[in-house]
PDB file of N, CA and C in Angstrom:
ATOM      1  N   MET A  76     140.946 -45.405-143.015  1.00  0.00           N
ATOM      2  CA  MET A  76     139.999 -46.429-142.588  1.00  0.00           C
ATOM      3  C   MET A  76     138.585 -45.871-142.773  1.00  0.00           C
ATOM      4  N   SER A  77     137.696 -46.682-143.299  1.00  0.00           N
ATOM      5  CA  SER A  77     136.321 -46.241-143.535  1.00  0.00           C
ATOM      6  C   SER A  77     135.529 -46.214-142.238  1.00  0.00           C
ATOM      7  N   PHE A  78     134.390 -45.546-142.300  1.00  0.00           N
ATOM      8  CA  PHE A  78     133.486 -45.520-141.149  1.00  0.00           C
ATOM      9  C   PHE A  78     133.135 -46.946-140.740  1.00  0.00           C
ATOM     10  N   ALA A  79     132.775 -47.774-141.714  1.00  0.00           N
ATOM     11  CA  ALA A  79     132.357 -49.153-141.444  1.00  0.00           C
ATOM     12  C   ALA A  79     133.463 -49.933-140.721  1.00  0.00           C
ATOM     13  N   GLU A  80     134.688 -49.814-141.230  1.00  0.00           N
ATOM     14  CA  GLU A  80     135.822 -50.535-140.632  1.00  0.00           C
ATOM     15  C   GLU A  80     136.114 -50.036-139.221  1.00  0.00           C
ATOM     16  N   GLU A  81     136.073 -48.724-139.051  1.00  0.00           N
ATOM     17  CA  GLU A  81     136.367 -48.136-137.731  1.00  0.00           C
ATOM     18  C   GLU A  81     135.285 -48.491-136.720  1.00  0.00           C
ATOM     19  N   LEU A  82     134.042 -48.496-137.154  1.00  0.00           N
ATOM     20  CA  LEU A  82     132.932 -48.864-136.262  1.00  0.00           C
ATOM     21  C   LEU A  82     133.131 -50.287-135.749  1.00  0.00           C
ATOM     22  N   LYS A  83     133.394 -51.195-136.656  1.00  0.00           N
ATOM     23  CA  LYS A  83     133.572 -52.600-136.284  1.00  0.00           C
ATOM     24  C   LYS A  83     134.812 -52.789-135.407  1.00  0.00           C
ATOM     25  N   ARG A  84     135.917 -52.127-135.775  1.00  0.00           N
ATOM     26  CA  ARG A  84     137.153 -52.243-135.006  1.00  0.00           C
ATOM     27  C   ARG A  84     136.954 -51.783-133.565  1.00  0.00           C
ATOM     28  N   ARG A  85     136.321 -50.616-133.422  1.00  0.00           N
ATOM     29  CA  ARG A  85     136.121 -50.063-132.081  1.00  0.00           C
ATOM     30  C   ARG A  85     135.163 -50.934-131.263  1.00  0.00           C
ATOM     31  N   ARG A  86     134.102 -51.425-131.900  1.00  0.00           N
ATOM     32  CA  ARG A  86     133.147 -52.295-131.199  1.00  0.00           C
ATOM     33  C   ARG A  86     133.853 -53.532-130.674  1.00  0.00           C
ATOM     34  N   LYS A  87     134.694 -54.134-131.514  1.00  0.00           N
ATOM     35  CA  LYS A  87     135.407 -55.351-131.106  1.00  0.00           C
ATOM     36  C   LYS A  87     136.450 -55.048-130.030  1.00  0.00           C
ATOM     37  N   THR A  88     137.085 -53.886-130.110  1.00  0.00           N
ATOM     38  CA  THR A  88     138.063 -53.484-129.097  1.00  0.00           C
ATOM     39  C   THR A  88     137.410 -53.434-127.715  1.00  0.00           C
ATOM     40  N   LEU A  89     136.158 -52.989-127.686  1.00  0.00           N
ATOM     41  CA  LEU A  89     135.427 -52.897-126.413  1.00  0.00           C
ATOM     42  C   LEU A  89     134.693 -54.191-126.073  1.00  0.00           C
ATOM     43  N   ASN A  90     134.907 -55.240-126.881  1.00  0.00           N
ATOM     44  CA  ASN A  90     134.257 -56.535-126.669  1.00  0.00           C
ATOM     45  C   ASN A  90     132.734 -56.430-126.597  1.00  0.00           C
ATOM     46  N   LEU A  91     132.180 -55.631-127.493  1.00  0.00           N
ATOM     47  CA  LEU A  91     130.727 -55.481-127.566  1.00  0.00           C
ATOM     48  C   LEU A  91     130.181 -56.270-128.758  1.00  0.00           C
ATOM     49  N   SER A  92     129.060 -56.898-128.555  1.00  0.00           N
ATOM     50  CA  SER A  92     128.369 -57.509-129.695  1.00  0.00           C
ATOM     51  C   SER A  92     127.625 -56.397-130.427  1.00  0.00           C
ATOM     52  N   GLN A  93     127.143 -56.699-131.617  1.00  0.00           N
ATOM     53  CA  GLN A  93     126.344 -55.710-132.340  1.00  0.00           C
ATOM     54  C   GLN A  93     125.097 -55.353-131.531  1.00  0.00           C
ATOM     55  N   LYS A  94     124.517 -56.345-130.891  1.00  0.00           N
ATOM     56  CA  LYS A  94     123.323 -56.108-130.073  1.00  0.00           C
ATOM     57  C   LYS A  94     123.654 -55.193-128.885  1.00  0.00           C
ATOM     58  N   ASP A  95     124.800 -55.436-128.235  1.00  0.00           N
ATOM     59  CA  ASP A  95     125.219 -54.590-127.105  1.00  0.00           C
ATOM     60  C   ASP A  95     125.375 -53.136-127.550  1.00  0.00           C
ATOM     61  N   LEU A  96     126.044 -52.951-128.687  1.00  0.00           N
ATOM     62  CA  LEU A  96     126.258 -51.598-129.196  1.00  0.00           C
ATOM     63  C   LEU A  96     124.930 -50.935-129.546  1.00  0.00           C
ATOM     64  N   ALA A  97     124.051 -51.687-130.180  1.00  0.00           N
ATOM     65  CA  ALA A  97     122.733 -51.147-130.548  1.00  0.00           C
ATOM     66  C   ALA A  97     121.973 -50.681-129.311  1.00  0.00           C
ATOM     67  N   LEU A  98     122.023 -51.451-128.247  1.00  0.00           N
ATOM     68  CA  LEU A  98     121.345 -51.066-127.005  1.00  0.00           C
ATOM     69  C   LEU A  98     121.955 -49.805-126.406  1.00  0.00           C
ATOM     70  N   LYS A  99     123.292 -49.742-126.381  1.00  0.00           N
ATOM     71  CA  LYS A  99     123.972 -48.559-125.833  1.00  0.00           C
ATOM     72  C   LYS A  99     123.679 -47.306-126.648  1.00  0.00           C
ATOM     73  N   ALA A 100     123.593 -47.464-127.975  1.00  0.00           N
ATOM     74  CA  ALA A 100     123.379 -46.312-128.857  1.00  0.00           C
ATOM     75  C   ALA A 100     121.900 -46.033-129.094  1.00  0.00           C
ATOM     76  N   GLU A 101     121.055 -46.922-128.567  1.00  0.00           N
ATOM     77  CA  GLU A 101     119.596 -46.789-128.718  1.00  0.00           C
ATOM     78  C   GLU A 101     119.173 -46.775-130.187  1.00  0.00           C
ATOM     79  N   ILE A 102     119.733 -47.729-130.947  1.00  0.00           N
ATOM     80  CA  ILE A 102     119.339 -47.922-132.344  1.00  0.00           C
ATOM     81  C   ILE A 102     119.151 -49.421-132.578  1.00  0.00           C
ATOM     82  N   GLY A 103     118.605 -49.789-133.715  1.00  0.00           N
ATOM     83  CA  GLY A 103     118.355 -51.189-134.017  1.00  0.00           C
ATOM     84  C   GLY A 103     119.638 -51.959-134.307  1.00  0.00           C
ATOM     85  N   ASN A 104     119.721 -53.220-133.817  1.00  0.00           N
ATOM     86  CA  ASN A 104     120.940 -53.996-134.037  1.00  0.00           C
ATOM     87  C   ASN A 104     121.123 -54.378-135.505  1.00  0.00           C
ATOM     88  N   VAL A 105     120.056 -54.423-136.285  1.00  0.00           N
ATOM     89  CA  VAL A 105     120.192 -54.677-137.721  1.00  0.00           C
ATOM     90  C   VAL A 105     120.937 -53.516-138.379  1.00  0.00           C
ATOM     91  N   GLN A 106     120.712 -52.306-137.870  1.00  0.00           N
ATOM     92  CA  GLN A 106     121.406 -51.130-138.405  1.00  0.00           C
ATOM     93  C   GLN A 106     122.915 -51.251-138.209  1.00  0.00           C
ATOM     94  N   ILE A 107     123.346 -51.764-137.068  1.00  0.00           N
ATOM     95  CA  ILE A 107     124.775 -51.908-136.798  1.00  0.00           C
ATOM     96  C   ILE A 107     125.408 -52.790-137.868  1.00  0.00           C
ATOM     97  N   SER A 108     124.772 -53.895-138.153  1.00  0.00           N
ATOM     98  CA  SER A 108     125.273 -54.803-139.185  1.00  0.00           C
ATOM     99  C   SER A 108     125.356 -54.100-140.541  1.00  0.00           C
ATOM    100  N   THR A 109     124.331 -53.355-140.877  1.00  0.00           N
ATOM    101  CA  THR A 109     124.292 -52.630-142.154  1.00  0.00           C
ATOM    102  C   THR A 109     125.415 -51.605-142.225  1.00  0.00           C
ATOM    103  N   TYR A 110     125.644 -50.885-141.127  1.00  0.00           N
ATOM    104  CA  TYR A 110     126.712 -49.891-141.097  1.00  0.00           C
ATOM    105  C   TYR A 110     128.081 -50.552-141.219  1.00  0.00           C
ATOM    106  N   GLU A 111     128.278 -51.663-140.495  1.00  0.00           N
ATOM    107  CA  GLU A 111     129.578 -52.335-140.513  1.00  0.00           C
ATOM    108  C   GLU A 111     129.889 -52.950-141.875  1.00  0.00           C
ATOM    109  N   LYS A 112     128.866 -53.298-142.620  1.00  0.00           N
ATOM    110  CA  LYS A 112     129.077 -53.839-143.969  1.00  0.00           C
ATOM    111  C   LYS A 112     129.304 -52.727-144.987  1.00  0.00           C
ATOM    112  N   GLY A 113     129.123 -51.474-144.557  1.00  0.00           N
ATOM    113  CA  GLY A 113     129.344 -50.334-145.446  1.00  0.00           C
ATOM    114  C   GLY A 113     128.226 -50.122-146.447  1.00  0.00           C
ATOM    115  N   LYS A 114     127.071 -50.721-146.166  1.00  0.00           N
ATOM    116  CA  LYS A 114     125.942 -50.586-147.096  1.00  0.00           C
ATOM    117  C   LYS A 114     125.267 -49.222-146.984  1.00  0.00           C
ATOM    118  N   VAL A 115     125.311 -48.652-145.783  1.00  0.00           N
ATOM    119  CA  VAL A 115     124.657 -47.371-145.515  1.00  0.00           C
ATOM    120  C   VAL A 115     125.546 -46.554-144.602  1.00  0.00           C
ATOM    121  N   VAL A 116     125.570 -45.249-144.827  1.00  0.00           N
ATOM    122  CA  VAL A 116     126.233 -44.335-143.892  1.00  0.00           C
ATOM    123  C   VAL A 116     125.127 -43.729-143.037  1.00  0.00           C
ATOM    124  N   PRO A 117     125.246 -43.821-141.708  1.00  0.00           N
ATOM    125  CA  PRO A 117     124.179 -43.312-140.846  1.00  0.00           C
ATOM    126  C   PRO A 117     124.088 -41.789-140.858  1.00  0.00           C
ATOM    127  N   SER A 118     122.994 -41.295-140.327  1.00  0.00           N
ATOM    128  CA  SER A 118     122.822 -39.851-140.181  1.00  0.00           C
ATOM    129  C   SER A 118     123.860 -39.315-139.196  1.00  0.00           C
ATOM    130  N   LEU A 119     124.020 -38.009-139.190  1.00  0.00           N
ATOM    131  CA  LEU A 119     124.968 -37.393-138.254  1.00  0.00           C
ATOM    132  C   LEU A 119     124.556 -37.653-136.812  1.00  0.00           C
ATOM    133  N   ILE A 120     123.266 -37.639-136.555  1.00  0.00           N
ATOM    134  CA  ILE A 120     122.769 -37.903-135.201  1.00  0.00           C
ATOM    135  C   ILE A 120     123.155 -39.312-134.769  1.00  0.00           C
ATOM    136  N   THR A 121     122.969 -40.270-135.649  1.00  0.00           N
ATOM    137  CA  THR A 121     123.318 -41.655-135.329  1.00  0.00           C
ATOM    138  C   THR A 121     124.823 -41.817-135.177  1.00  0.00           C
ATOM    139  N   MET A 122     125.592 -41.122-136.000  1.00  0.00           N
ATOM    140  CA  MET A 122     127.057 -41.175-135.847  1.00  0.00           C
ATOM    141  C   MET A 122     127.462 -40.704-134.451  1.00  0.00           C
ATOM    142  N   ARG A 123     126.813 -39.661-133.990  1.00  0.00           N
ATOM    143  CA  ARG A 123     127.129 -39.148-132.640  1.00  0.00           C
ATOM    144  C   ARG A 123     126.748 -40.171-131.568  1.00  0.00           C
ATOM    145  N   LYS A 124     125.571 -40.781-131.711  1.00  0.00           N
ATOM    146  CA  LYS A 124     125.141 -41.794-130.739  1.00  0.00           C
ATOM    147  C   LYS A 124     126.132 -42.953-130.693  1.00  0.00           C
ATOM    148  N   LEU A 125     126.567 -43.388-131.863  1.00  0.00           N
ATOM    149  CA  LEU A 125     127.516 -44.495-131.927  1.00  0.00           C
ATOM    150  C   LEU A 125     128.852 -44.116-131.292  1.00  0.00           C
ATOM    151  N   ALA A 126     129.322 -42.926-131.570  1.00  0.00           N
ATOM    152  CA  ALA A 126     130.594 -42.476-130.989  1.00  0.00           C
ATOM    153  C   ALA A 126     130.526 -42.471-129.464  1.00  0.00           C
ATOM    154  N   VAL A 127     129.461 -41.927-128.922  1.00  0.00           N
ATOM    155  CA  VAL A 127     129.308 -41.870-127.460  1.00  0.00           C
ATOM    156  C   VAL A 127     129.209 -43.286-126.885  1.00  0.00           C
ATOM    157  N   ALA A 128     128.433 -44.144-127.545  1.00  0.00           N
ATOM    158  CA  ALA A 128     128.295 -45.529-127.078  1.00  0.00           C
ATOM    159  C   ALA A 128     129.630 -46.273-127.106  1.00  0.00           C
ATOM    160  N   LEU A 129     130.504 -45.879-128.015  1.00  0.00           N
ATOM    161  CA  LEU A 129     131.821 -46.518-128.138  1.00  0.00           C
ATOM    162  C   LEU A 129     132.915 -45.766-127.375  1.00  0.00           C
ATOM    163  N   GLU A 130     132.478 -44.847-126.503  1.00  0.00           N
ATOM    164  CA  GLU A 130     133.380 -44.101-125.623  1.00  0.00           C
ATOM    165  C   GLU A 130     134.397 -43.276-126.407  1.00  0.00           C
ATOM    166  N   LEU A 131     133.908 -42.677-127.491  1.00  0.00           N
ATOM    167  CA  LEU A 131     134.727 -41.791-128.312  1.00  0.00           C
ATOM    168  C   LEU A 131     134.187 -40.372-128.206  1.00  0.00           C
ATOM    169  N   GLU A 132     134.972 -39.415-128.697  1.00  0.00           N
ATOM    170  CA  GLU A 132     134.495 -38.043-128.771  1.00  0.00           C
ATOM    171  C   GLU A 132     133.224 -38.017-129.628  1.00  0.00           C
ATOM    172  N   GLU A 133     132.273 -37.199-129.251  1.00  0.00           N
ATOM    173  CA  GLU A 133     130.961 -37.162-129.915  1.00  0.00           C
ATOM    174  C   GLU A 133     131.055 -37.004-131.438  1.00  0.00           C
ATOM    175  N   ASN A 134     131.975 -36.200-131.924  1.00  0.00           N
ATOM    176  CA  ASN A 134     132.092 -35.943-133.360  1.00  0.00           C
ATOM    177  C   ASN A 134     133.143 -36.820-134.050  1.00  0.00           C
ATOM    178  N   TYR A 135     133.587 -37.858-133.393  1.00  0.00           N
ATOM    179  CA  TYR A 135     134.667 -38.695-133.927  1.00  0.00           C
ATOM    180  C   TYR A 135     134.366 -39.215-135.329  1.00  0.00           C
ATOM    181  N   PHE A 136     133.228 -39.845-135.513  1.00  0.00           N
ATOM    182  CA  PHE A 136     132.906 -40.433-136.824  1.00  0.00           C
ATOM    183  C   PHE A 136     132.629 -39.369-137.878  1.00  0.00           C
ATOM    184  N   ILE A 137     132.047 -38.262-137.459  1.00  0.00           N
ATOM    185  CA  ILE A 137     131.781 -37.172-138.396  1.00  0.00           C
ATOM    186  C   ILE A 137     133.111 -36.623-138.915  1.00  0.00           C
ATOM    187  N   THR A 138     134.053 -36.418-138.012  1.00  0.00           N
ATOM    188  CA  THR A 138     135.381 -35.942-138.402  1.00  0.00           C
ATOM    189  C   THR A 138     136.082 -36.963-139.288  1.00  0.00           C
ATOM    190  N   LEU A 139     135.938 -38.237-138.941  1.00  0.00           N
ATOM    191  CA  LEU A 139     136.541 -39.307-139.738  1.00  0.00           C
ATOM    192  C   LEU A 139     135.993 -39.275-141.164  1.00  0.00           C
ATOM    193  N   GLU A 140     134.689 -39.144-141.300  1.00  0.00           N
ATOM    194  CA  GLU A 140     134.074 -39.118-142.628  1.00  0.00           C
ATOM    195  C   GLU A 140     134.514 -37.884-143.406  1.00  0.00           C
ATOM    196  N   LYS A 141     134.557 -36.739-142.731  1.00  0.00           N
ATOM    197  CA  LYS A 141     134.966 -35.518-143.430  1.00  0.00           C
ATOM    198  C   LYS A 141     136.419 -35.626-143.885  1.00  0.00           C
ATOM    199  N   THR A 142     137.281 -36.166-143.040  1.00  0.00           N
ATOM    200  CA  THR A 142     138.684 -36.330-143.395  1.00  0.00           C
ATOM    201  C   THR A 142     138.826 -37.318-144.539  1.00  0.00           C
ATOM    202  N   LYS A 143     138.088 -38.414-144.461  1.00  0.00           N
ATOM    203  CA  LYS A 143     138.159 -39.433-145.508  1.00  0.00           C
ATOM    204  C   LYS A 143     137.687 -38.866-146.838  1.00  0.00           C
ATOM    205  N   LEU A 144     136.602 -38.145-146.789  1.00  0.00           N
ATOM    206  CA  LEU A 144     136.054 -37.580-148.020  1.00  0.00           C
ATOM    207  C   LEU A 144     136.962 -36.476-148.551  1.00  0.00           C
ATOM    208  N   ASN A 145     137.432 -35.649-147.605  1.00  0.00           N
ATOM    209  CA  ASN A 145     138.297 -34.523-147.946  1.00  0.00           C
ATOM    210  C   ASN A 145     137.759 -33.742-149.145  1.00  0.00           C
ATOM    211  N   ASP A 146     136.464 -33.596-149.158  1.00  0.00           N
ATOM    212  CA  ASP A 146     135.801 -32.947-150.286  1.00  0.00           C
ATOM    213  C   ASP A 146     134.536 -32.294-149.742  1.00  0.00           C
ATOM    214  N   ASP A 147     134.489 -30.956-149.769  1.00  0.00           N
ATOM    215  CA  ASP A 147     133.347 -30.250-149.206  1.00  0.00           C
ATOM    216  C   ASP A 147     132.025 -30.646-149.841  1.00  0.00           C
ATOM    217  N   VAL A 148     132.023 -30.960-151.115  1.00  0.00           N
ATOM    218  CA  VAL A 148     130.778 -31.330-151.781  1.00  0.00           C
ATOM    219  C   VAL A 148     130.223 -32.612-151.169  1.00  0.00           C
ATOM    220  N   ASN A 149     131.070 -33.617-150.965  1.00  0.00           N
ATOM    221  CA  ASN A 149     130.612 -34.862-150.358  1.00  0.00           C
ATOM    222  C   ASN A 149     130.182 -34.652-148.914  1.00  0.00           C
ATOM    223  N   TYR A 150     130.881 -33.802-148.190  1.00  0.00           N
ATOM    224  CA  TYR A 150     130.504 -33.509-146.810  1.00  0.00           C
ATOM    225  C   TYR A 150     129.151 -32.801-146.781  1.00  0.00           C
ATOM    226  N   GLN A 151     128.936 -31.900-147.729  1.00  0.00           N
ATOM    227  CA  GLN A 151     127.631 -31.236-147.819  1.00  0.00           C
ATOM    228  C   GLN A 151     126.540 -32.254-148.104  1.00  0.00           C
ATOM    229  N   ASP A 152     126.819 -33.226-148.966  1.00  0.00           N
ATOM    230  CA  ASP A 152     125.842 -34.284-149.242  1.00  0.00           C
ATOM    231  C   ASP A 152     125.486 -35.046-147.975  1.00  0.00           C
ATOM    232  N   LEU A 153     126.497 -35.322-147.154  1.00  0.00           N
ATOM    233  CA  LEU A 153     126.269 -36.017-145.888  1.00  0.00           C
ATOM    234  C   LEU A 153     125.360 -35.183-144.985  1.00  0.00           C
ATOM    235  N   LEU A 154     125.609 -33.887-144.912  1.00  0.00           N
ATOM    236  CA  LEU A 154     124.772 -33.005-144.106  1.00  0.00           C
ATOM    237  C   LEU A 154     123.345 -32.931-144.651  1.00  0.00           C
ATOM    238  N   ILE A 155     123.227 -32.834-145.959  1.00  0.00           N
ATOM    239  CA  ILE A 155     121.898 -32.757-146.581  1.00  0.00           C
ATOM    240  C   ILE A 155     121.123 -34.053-146.336  1.00  0.00           C
ATOM    241  N   ASP A 156     121.788 -35.198-146.471  1.00  0.00           N
ATOM    242  CA  ASP A 156     121.121 -36.481-146.210  1.00  0.00           C
ATOM    243  C   ASP A 156     120.617 -36.550-144.776  1.00  0.00           C
ATOM    244  N   SER A 157     121.429 -36.067-143.847  1.00  0.00           N
ATOM    245  CA  SER A 157     121.028 -36.058-142.444  1.00  0.00           C
ATOM    246  C   SER A 157     119.826 -35.141-142.239  1.00  0.00           C
ATOM    247  N   PHE A 158     119.852 -33.987-142.869  1.00  0.00           N
ATOM    248  CA  PHE A 158     118.738 -33.038-142.793  1.00  0.00           C
ATOM    249  C   PHE A 158     117.456 -33.681-143.319  1.00  0.00           C
ATOM    250  N   ILE A 159     117.550 -34.346-144.455  1.00  0.00           N
ATOM    251  CA  ILE A 159     116.366 -34.962-145.065  1.00  0.00           C
ATOM    252  C   ILE A 159     115.806 -36.061-144.178  1.00  0.00           C
ATOM    253  N   ARG A 160     116.667 -36.884-143.584  1.00  0.00           N
ATOM    254  CA  ARG A 160     116.199 -37.943-142.668  1.00  0.00           C
ATOM    255  C   ARG A 160     115.445 -37.336-141.491  1.00  0.00           C
ATOM    256  N   PHE A 161     116.027 -36.283-140.912  1.00  0.00           N
ATOM    257  CA  PHE A 161     115.372 -35.608-139.787  1.00  0.00           C
ATOM    258  C   PHE A 161     114.016 -35.070-140.222  1.00  0.00           C
ATOM    259  N   TYR A 162     114.001 -34.414-141.360  1.00  0.00           N
ATOM    260  CA  TYR A 162     112.797 -33.747-141.852  1.00  0.00           C
ATOM    261  C   TYR A 162     111.678 -34.752-142.117  1.00  0.00           C
ATOM    262  N   LYS A 163     111.997 -35.876-142.719  1.00  0.00           N
ATOM    263  CA  LYS A 163     110.982 -36.864-143.080  1.00  0.00           C
ATOM    264  C   LYS A 163     110.329 -37.520-141.870  1.00  0.00           C
ATOM    265  N   LYS A 164     111.085 -37.683-140.805  1.00  0.00           N
ATOM    266  CA  LYS A 164     110.541 -38.457-139.686  1.00  0.00           C
ATOM    267  C   LYS A 164     109.920 -37.613-138.571  1.00  0.00           C
ATOM    268  N   ASN A 165     109.792 -36.306-138.800  1.00  0.00           N
ATOM    269  CA  ASN A 165     109.233 -35.453-137.756  1.00  0.00           C
ATOM    270  C   ASN A 165     107.885 -34.866-138.160  1.00  0.00           C
ATOM    271  N   PRO A 166     107.048 -34.562-137.157  1.00  0.00           N
ATOM    272  CA  PRO A 166     105.746 -33.959-137.456  1.00  0.00           C
ATOM    273  C   PRO A 166     105.907 -32.525-137.970  1.00  0.00           C
ATOM    274  N   THR A 167     104.865 -32.024-138.566  1.00  0.00           N
ATOM    275  CA  THR A 167     104.890 -30.701-139.202  1.00  0.00           C
ATOM    276  C   THR A 167     105.357 -29.605-138.253  1.00  0.00           C
ATOM    277  N   GLU A 168     104.898 -29.615-137.003  1.00  0.00           N
ATOM    278  CA  GLU A 168     105.291 -28.555-136.063  1.00  0.00           C
ATOM    279  C   GLU A 168     106.803 -28.512-135.880  1.00  0.00           C
ATOM    280  N   ARG A 169     107.414 -29.689-135.737  1.00  0.00           N
ATOM    281  CA  ARG A 169     108.875 -29.724-135.567  1.00  0.00           C
ATOM    282  C   ARG A 169     109.586 -29.305-136.835  1.00  0.00           C
ATOM    283  N   LYS A 170     109.020 -29.653-137.992  1.00  0.00           N
ATOM    284  CA  LYS A 170     109.611 -29.243-139.262  1.00  0.00           C
ATOM    285  C   LYS A 170     109.630 -27.721-139.364  1.00  0.00           C
ATOM    286  N   VAL A 171     108.512 -27.104-139.021  1.00  0.00           N
ATOM    287  CA  VAL A 171     108.403 -25.646-139.097  1.00  0.00           C
ATOM    288  C   VAL A 171     109.396 -24.994-138.142  1.00  0.00           C
ATOM    289  N   MET A 172     109.451 -25.488-136.906  1.00  0.00           N
ATOM    290  CA  MET A 172     110.401 -24.936-135.932  1.00  0.00           C
ATOM    291  C   MET A 172     111.836 -25.084-136.422  1.00  0.00           C
ATOM    292  N   PHE A 173     112.147 -26.244-136.960  1.00  0.00           N
ATOM    293  CA  PHE A 173     113.495 -26.499-137.446  1.00  0.00           C
ATOM    294  C   PHE A 173     113.840 -25.571-138.604  1.00  0.00           C
ATOM    295  N   LEU A 174     112.944 -25.434-139.564  1.00  0.00           N
ATOM    296  CA  LEU A 174     113.200 -24.568-140.717  1.00  0.00           C
ATOM    297  C   LEU A 174     113.352 -23.109-140.301  1.00  0.00           C
ATOM    298  N   LYS A 175     112.564 -22.672-139.325  1.00  0.00           N
ATOM    299  CA  LYS A 175     112.709 -21.304-138.818  1.00  0.00           C
ATOM    300  C   LYS A 175     114.094 -21.099-138.212  1.00  0.00           C
ATOM    301  N   ARG A 176     114.568 -22.099-137.453  1.00  0.00           N
ATOM    302  CA  ARG A 176     115.905 -21.990-136.854  1.00  0.00           C
ATOM    303  C   ARG A 176     116.976 -21.928-137.928  1.00  0.00           C
ATOM    304  N   VAL A 177     116.820 -22.741-138.983  1.00  0.00           N
ATOM    305  CA  VAL A 177     117.789 -22.730-140.079  1.00  0.00           C
ATOM    306  C   VAL A 177     117.809 -21.361-140.746  1.00  0.00           C
ATOM    307  N   ILE A 178     116.617 -20.821-141.037  1.00  0.00           N
ATOM    308  CA  ILE A 178     116.523 -19.512-141.689  1.00  0.00           C
ATOM    309  C   ILE A 178     117.106 -18.427-140.798  1.00  0.00           C
ATOM    310  N   ASP A 179     116.788 -18.468-139.502  1.00  0.00           N
ATOM    311  CA  ASP A 179     117.348 -17.487-138.564  1.00  0.00           C
ATOM    312  C   ASP A 179     118.876 -17.564-138.540  1.00  0.00           C
ATOM    313  N   ARG A 180     119.400 -18.772-138.505  1.00  0.00           N
ATOM    314  CA  ARG A 180     120.851 -18.960-138.472  1.00  0.00           C
ATOM    315  C   ARG A 180     121.489 -18.433-139.751  1.00  0.00           C
ATOM    316  N   LEU A 181     120.854 -18.693-140.884  1.00  0.00           N
ATOM    317  CA  LEU A 181     121.381 -18.192-142.155  1.00  0.00           C
ATOM    318  C   LEU A 181     121.359 -16.664-142.192  1.00  0.00           C
ATOM    319  N   ALA A 182     120.288 -16.078-141.669  1.00  0.00           N
ATOM    320  CA  ALA A 182     120.178 -14.622-141.652  1.00  0.00           C
ATOM    321  C   ALA A 182     121.269 -14.009-140.784  1.00  0.00           C
ATOM    322  N   VAL A 183     121.531 -14.598-139.633  1.00  0.00           N
ATOM    323  CA  VAL A 183     122.572 -14.102-138.738  1.00  0.00           C
ATOM    324  C   VAL A 183     123.938 -14.214-139.420  1.00  0.00           C
ATOM    325  N   ASP A 184     124.189 -15.341-140.085  1.00  0.00           N
ATOM    326  CA  ASP A 184     125.467 -15.518-140.793  1.00  0.00           C
ATOM    327  C   ASP A 184     125.622 -14.483-141.906  1.00  0.00           C
ATOM    328  N   ASP A 185     124.527 -14.205-142.642  1.00  0.00           N
ATOM    329  CA  ASP A 185     124.580 -13.218-143.705  1.00  0.00           C
ATOM    330  C   ASP A 185     124.876 -11.826-143.149  1.00  0.00           C
ATOM    331  N   LEU A 186     124.257 -11.488-142.027  1.00  0.00           N
ATOM    332  CA  LEU A 186     124.499 -10.194-141.400  1.00  0.00           C
ATOM    333  C   LEU A 186     125.950 -10.070-140.923  1.00  0.00           C
ATOM    334  N   ALA A 187     126.477 -11.163-140.388  1.00  0.00           N
ATOM    335  CA  ALA A 187     127.854 -11.148-139.901  1.00  0.00           C
ATOM    336  C   ALA A 187     128.831 -10.885-141.050  1.00  0.00           C
ATOM    337  N   GLU A 188     128.533 -11.406-142.229  1.00  0.00           N
ATOM    338  CA  GLU A 188     129.401 -11.194-143.381  1.00  0.00           C
ATOM    339  C   GLU A 188     129.362  -9.737-143.839  1.00  0.00           C
ATOM    340  N   VAL A 189     128.199  -9.100-143.716  1.00  0.00           N
ATOM    341  CA  VAL A 189     128.046  -7.706-144.148  1.00  0.00           C
ATOM    342  C   VAL A 189     128.789  -6.769-143.206  1.00  0.00           C
ATOM    343  N   VAL A 190     128.727  -7.055-141.917  1.00  0.00           N
ATOM    344  CA  VAL A 190     129.340  -6.201-140.908  1.00  0.00           C
ATOM    345  C   VAL A 190     130.777  -6.442-140.838  1.00  0.00           C
TER     346      VAL A 190
END
């Protein structure tokens, strides 16, 4: 089942309108319609918000997408798209802080591989 189909199925199971879900997830109700039609895949952050609003495990949709894709390259694309969305909508200070955290995390991972 696709993200779009599962989103709509779960929303209807809980008897929520698109507007109700949008309010619970703190996103625009037009976005819900777009997601349910499969026109756009939301960012990872939005997937988490939707999962919580639909009373699912926080990573439910992310896991669903990864399982559906079953391809690390496509999953990496999903992560990169989420990164780019975050990066574009934040001020320079947050971008710098975020990039420093990414670099620090990469450095720690590299050190762990050496040891």
